[in-house]
mmCIF file of C-alpha atoms in Angstrom:
data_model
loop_
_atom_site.group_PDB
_atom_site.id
_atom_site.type_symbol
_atom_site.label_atom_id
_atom_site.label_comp_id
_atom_site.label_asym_id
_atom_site.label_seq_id
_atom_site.Cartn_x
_atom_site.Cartn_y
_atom_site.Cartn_z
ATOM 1 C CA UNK A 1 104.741 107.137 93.970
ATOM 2 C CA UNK A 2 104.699 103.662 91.982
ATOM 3 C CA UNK A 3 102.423 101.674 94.632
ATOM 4 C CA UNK A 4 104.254 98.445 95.455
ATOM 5 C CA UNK A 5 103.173 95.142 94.974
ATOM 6 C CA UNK A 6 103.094 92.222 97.881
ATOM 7 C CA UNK A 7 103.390 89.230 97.956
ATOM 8 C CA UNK A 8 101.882 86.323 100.741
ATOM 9 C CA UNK A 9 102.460 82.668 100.343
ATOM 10 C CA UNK A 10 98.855 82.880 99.276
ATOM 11 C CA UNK A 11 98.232 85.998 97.586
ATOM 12 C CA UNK A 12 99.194 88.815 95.775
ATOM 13 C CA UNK A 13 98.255 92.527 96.127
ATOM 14 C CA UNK A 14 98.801 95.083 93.922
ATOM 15 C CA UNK A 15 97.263 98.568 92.942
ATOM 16 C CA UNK A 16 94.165 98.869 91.621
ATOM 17 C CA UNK A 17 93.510 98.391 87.646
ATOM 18 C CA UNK A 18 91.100 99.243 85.348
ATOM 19 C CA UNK A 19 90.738 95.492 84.931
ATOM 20 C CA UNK A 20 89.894 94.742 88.545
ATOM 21 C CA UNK A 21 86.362 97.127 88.025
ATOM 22 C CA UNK A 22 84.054 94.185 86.924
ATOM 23 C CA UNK A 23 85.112 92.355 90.330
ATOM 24 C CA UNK A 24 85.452 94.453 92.557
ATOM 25 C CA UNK A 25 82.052 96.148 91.360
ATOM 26 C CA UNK A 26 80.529 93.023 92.015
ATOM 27 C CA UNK A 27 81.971 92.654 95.636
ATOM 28 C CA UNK A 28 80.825 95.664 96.324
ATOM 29 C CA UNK A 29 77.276 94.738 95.461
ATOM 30 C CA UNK A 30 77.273 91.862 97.548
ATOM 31 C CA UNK A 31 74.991 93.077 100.399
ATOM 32 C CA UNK A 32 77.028 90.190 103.126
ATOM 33 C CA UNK A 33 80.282 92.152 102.149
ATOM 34 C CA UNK A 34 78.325 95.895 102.612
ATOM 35 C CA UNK A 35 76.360 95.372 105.405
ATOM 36 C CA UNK A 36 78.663 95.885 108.024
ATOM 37 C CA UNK A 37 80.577 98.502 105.698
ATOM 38 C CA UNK A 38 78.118 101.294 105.096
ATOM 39 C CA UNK A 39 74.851 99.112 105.121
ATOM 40 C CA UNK A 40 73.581 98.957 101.856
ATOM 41 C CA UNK A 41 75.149 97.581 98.552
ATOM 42 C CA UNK A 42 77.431 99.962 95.556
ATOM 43 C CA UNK A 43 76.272 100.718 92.292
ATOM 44 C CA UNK A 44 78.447 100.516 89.540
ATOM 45 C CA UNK A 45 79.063 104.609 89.823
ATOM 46 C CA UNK A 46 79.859 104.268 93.731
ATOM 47 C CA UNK A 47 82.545 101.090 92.819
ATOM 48 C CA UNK A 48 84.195 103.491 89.869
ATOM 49 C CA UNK A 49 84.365 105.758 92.256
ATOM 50 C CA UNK A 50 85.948 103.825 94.793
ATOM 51 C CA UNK A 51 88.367 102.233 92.242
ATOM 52 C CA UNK A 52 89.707 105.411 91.126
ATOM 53 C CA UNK A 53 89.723 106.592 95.000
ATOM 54 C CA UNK A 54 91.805 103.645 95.779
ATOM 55 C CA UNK A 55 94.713 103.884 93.287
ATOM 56 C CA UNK A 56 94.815 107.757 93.422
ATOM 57 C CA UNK A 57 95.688 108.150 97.285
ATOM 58 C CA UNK A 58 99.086 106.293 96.306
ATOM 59 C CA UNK A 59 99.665 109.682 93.880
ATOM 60 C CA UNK A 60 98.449 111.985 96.721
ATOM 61 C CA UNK A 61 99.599 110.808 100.258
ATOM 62 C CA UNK A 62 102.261 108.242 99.179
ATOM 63 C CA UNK A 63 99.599 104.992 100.401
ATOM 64 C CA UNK A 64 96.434 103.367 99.105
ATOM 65 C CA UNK A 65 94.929 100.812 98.156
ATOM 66 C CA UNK A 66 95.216 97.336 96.771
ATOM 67 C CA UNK A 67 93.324 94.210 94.917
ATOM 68 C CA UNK A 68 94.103 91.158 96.122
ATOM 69 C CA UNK A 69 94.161 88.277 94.063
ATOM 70 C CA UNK A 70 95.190 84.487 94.970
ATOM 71 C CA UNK A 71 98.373 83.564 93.736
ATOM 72 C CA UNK A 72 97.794 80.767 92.151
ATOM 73 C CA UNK A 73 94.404 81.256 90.337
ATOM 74 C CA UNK A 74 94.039 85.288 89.427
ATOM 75 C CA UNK A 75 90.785 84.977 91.047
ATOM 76 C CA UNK A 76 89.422 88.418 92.979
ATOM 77 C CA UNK A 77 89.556 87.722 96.929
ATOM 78 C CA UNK A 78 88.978 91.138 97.548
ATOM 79 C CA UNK A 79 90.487 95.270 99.218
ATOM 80 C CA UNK A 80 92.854 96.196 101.510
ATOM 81 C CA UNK A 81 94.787 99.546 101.821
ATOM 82 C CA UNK A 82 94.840 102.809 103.887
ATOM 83 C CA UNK A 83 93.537 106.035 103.115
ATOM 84 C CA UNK A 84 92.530 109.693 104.802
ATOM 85 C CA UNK A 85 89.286 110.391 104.387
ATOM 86 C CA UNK A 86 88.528 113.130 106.317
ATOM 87 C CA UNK A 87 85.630 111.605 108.358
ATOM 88 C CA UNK A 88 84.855 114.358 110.607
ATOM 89 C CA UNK A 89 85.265 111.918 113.663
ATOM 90 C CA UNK A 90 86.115 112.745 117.337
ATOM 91 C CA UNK A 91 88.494 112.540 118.113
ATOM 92 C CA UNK A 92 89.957 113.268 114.988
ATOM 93 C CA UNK A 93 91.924 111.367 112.732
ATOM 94 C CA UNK A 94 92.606 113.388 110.038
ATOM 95 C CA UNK A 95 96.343 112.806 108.747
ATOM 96 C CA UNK A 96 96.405 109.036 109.983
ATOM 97 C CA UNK A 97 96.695 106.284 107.855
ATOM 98 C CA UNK A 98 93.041 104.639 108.218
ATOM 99 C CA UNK A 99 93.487 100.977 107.825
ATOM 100 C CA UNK A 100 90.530 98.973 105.185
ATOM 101 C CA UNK A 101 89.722 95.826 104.451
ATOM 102 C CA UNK A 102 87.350 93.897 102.370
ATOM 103 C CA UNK A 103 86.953 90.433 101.472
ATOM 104 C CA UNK A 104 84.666 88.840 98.862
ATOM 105 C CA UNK A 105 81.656 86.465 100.625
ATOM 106 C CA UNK A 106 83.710 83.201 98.655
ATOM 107 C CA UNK A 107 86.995 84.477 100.142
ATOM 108 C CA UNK A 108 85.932 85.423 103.766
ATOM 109 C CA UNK A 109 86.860 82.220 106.603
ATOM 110 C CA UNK A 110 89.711 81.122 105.392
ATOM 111 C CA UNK A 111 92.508 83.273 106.696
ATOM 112 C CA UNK A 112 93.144 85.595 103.319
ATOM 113 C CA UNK A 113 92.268 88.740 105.485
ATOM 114 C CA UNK A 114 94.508 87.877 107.721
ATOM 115 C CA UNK A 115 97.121 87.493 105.651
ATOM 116 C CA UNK A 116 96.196 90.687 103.445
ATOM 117 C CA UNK A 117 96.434 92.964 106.580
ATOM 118 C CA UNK A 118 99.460 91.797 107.732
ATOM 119 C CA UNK A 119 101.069 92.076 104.536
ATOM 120 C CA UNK A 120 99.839 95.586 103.971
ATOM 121 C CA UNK A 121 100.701 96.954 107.969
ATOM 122 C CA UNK A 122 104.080 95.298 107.419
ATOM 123 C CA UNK A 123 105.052 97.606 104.465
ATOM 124 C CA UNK A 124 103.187 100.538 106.309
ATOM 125 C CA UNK A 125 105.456 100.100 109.072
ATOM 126 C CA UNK A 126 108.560 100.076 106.490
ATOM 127 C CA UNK A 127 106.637 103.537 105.458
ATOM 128 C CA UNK A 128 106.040 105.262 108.898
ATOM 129 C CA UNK A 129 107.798 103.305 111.627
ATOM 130 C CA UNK A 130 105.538 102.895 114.326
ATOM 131 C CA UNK A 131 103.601 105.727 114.124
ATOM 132 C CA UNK A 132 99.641 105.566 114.456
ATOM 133 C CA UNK A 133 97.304 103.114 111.654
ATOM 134 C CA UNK A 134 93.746 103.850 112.816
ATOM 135 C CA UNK A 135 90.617 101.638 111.954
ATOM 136 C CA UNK A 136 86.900 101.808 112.155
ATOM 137 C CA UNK A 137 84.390 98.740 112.442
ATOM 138 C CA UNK A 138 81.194 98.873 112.570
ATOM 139 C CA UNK A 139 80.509 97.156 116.574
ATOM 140 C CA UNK A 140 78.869 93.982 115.229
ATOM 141 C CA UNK A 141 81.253 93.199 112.976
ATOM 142 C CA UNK A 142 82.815 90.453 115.137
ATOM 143 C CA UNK A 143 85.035 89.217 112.578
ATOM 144 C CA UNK A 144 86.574 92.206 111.575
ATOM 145 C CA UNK A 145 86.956 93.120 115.241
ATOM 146 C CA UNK A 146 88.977 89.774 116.085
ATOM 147 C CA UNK A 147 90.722 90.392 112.887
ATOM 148 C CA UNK A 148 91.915 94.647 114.178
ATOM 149 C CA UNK A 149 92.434 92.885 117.636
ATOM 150 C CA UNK A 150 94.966 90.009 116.288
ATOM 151 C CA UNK A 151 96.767 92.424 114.269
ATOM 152 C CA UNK A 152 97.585 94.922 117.236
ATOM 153 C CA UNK A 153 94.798 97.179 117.049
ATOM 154 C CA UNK A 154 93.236 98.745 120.597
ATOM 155 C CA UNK A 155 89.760 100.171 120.655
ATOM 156 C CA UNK A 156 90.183 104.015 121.169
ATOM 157 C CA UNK A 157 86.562 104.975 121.687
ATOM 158 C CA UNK A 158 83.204 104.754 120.330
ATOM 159 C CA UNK A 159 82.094 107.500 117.856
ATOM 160 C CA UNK A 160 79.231 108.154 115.891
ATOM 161 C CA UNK A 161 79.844 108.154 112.216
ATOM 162 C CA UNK A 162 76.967 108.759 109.726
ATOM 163 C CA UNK A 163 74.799 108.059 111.833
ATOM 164 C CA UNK A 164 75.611 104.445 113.111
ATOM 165 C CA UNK A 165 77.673 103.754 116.085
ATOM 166 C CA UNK A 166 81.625 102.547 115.382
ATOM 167 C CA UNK A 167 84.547 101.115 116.870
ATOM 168 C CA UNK A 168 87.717 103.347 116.516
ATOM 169 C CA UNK A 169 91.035 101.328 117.007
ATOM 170 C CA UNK A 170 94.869 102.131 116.541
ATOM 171 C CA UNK A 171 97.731 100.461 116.207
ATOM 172 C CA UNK A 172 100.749 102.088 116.746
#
């Protein structure tokens, strides 16, 4: 699978590089983008791994992950993609897409997630039809919430993963 590359009026999204480490390893060490995704920030080994994660689900299940740049300056605004990562939630969603996002602190508030996530469940649904795109958010992550909520998402239940309460939606 050659991962695709989109295209918004304001950005651009396309598969992970070797080139996008340095940024997105220092997104990822941003403790206001982690703290509602996982808590605490990456090191450089945990955003490697995450980089190479990213751009090999295309090879494996046909859908991943991309950076997303804006347009007009190259500059890093941040993820977005779906994966299966075999949480070990109930109930289980093993086998369904599972809908990310995450936006650089300069790049969060003005409307780039939005138009990231729409861009990416837009080609999903040229992928899969309408079948199920699941989500987690961590409950006090209002924006991200609002953000699952515009795009169609419906809370499912509340799980426990890792130890932390979350919010399971799906779309579809």
């Amino acid at each position: 699978m050659i991962p695709p590359i989109l295209t918004t009026d304001r950005l651009t999204l396309a598969p992970q590089e070797i080139s996008d480490f340095e940024d997105s390893a220092a997104m990822w060490s941003d403790p206001l983008v982690t703290r509602h995704i996982g808590g605490r920030t990456s090191t450089p080994e945990e955003s490697w791994a995450r980089l190479l994660r990213g751009r090999g689900l295309w090879a494996l299940l046909g859908y991943g992950y991309w950076a997303v740049r804006e347009t007009t300056t190259g500059r890093y605004v941040g993820e977005v993609g779906f994966g299966d990562f075999r949480r070990g939630l109930e109930p289980s969603i093993d086998g369904t897409p599972e809908m990310g996002w995450a936006l650089a602190t300069w790049a969060q508030g003005q409307g780039f997630a939005s138009e990231a996530v729409a861009a990416a469940l837009s080609w999903g649904v040229g992928q899969w039809d309408r079948a199920p795109v699941v989500c987690i958010i961590d409950p006090d992550n209002a924006p991200s919430l609002k953000l699952a909520h515009k795009m169609g998402f419906l809370e499912v239940t509340r799980p426990t993963y890792r130890d932390a309460p979350t919010v399971l939606l799906q779309r579809g």
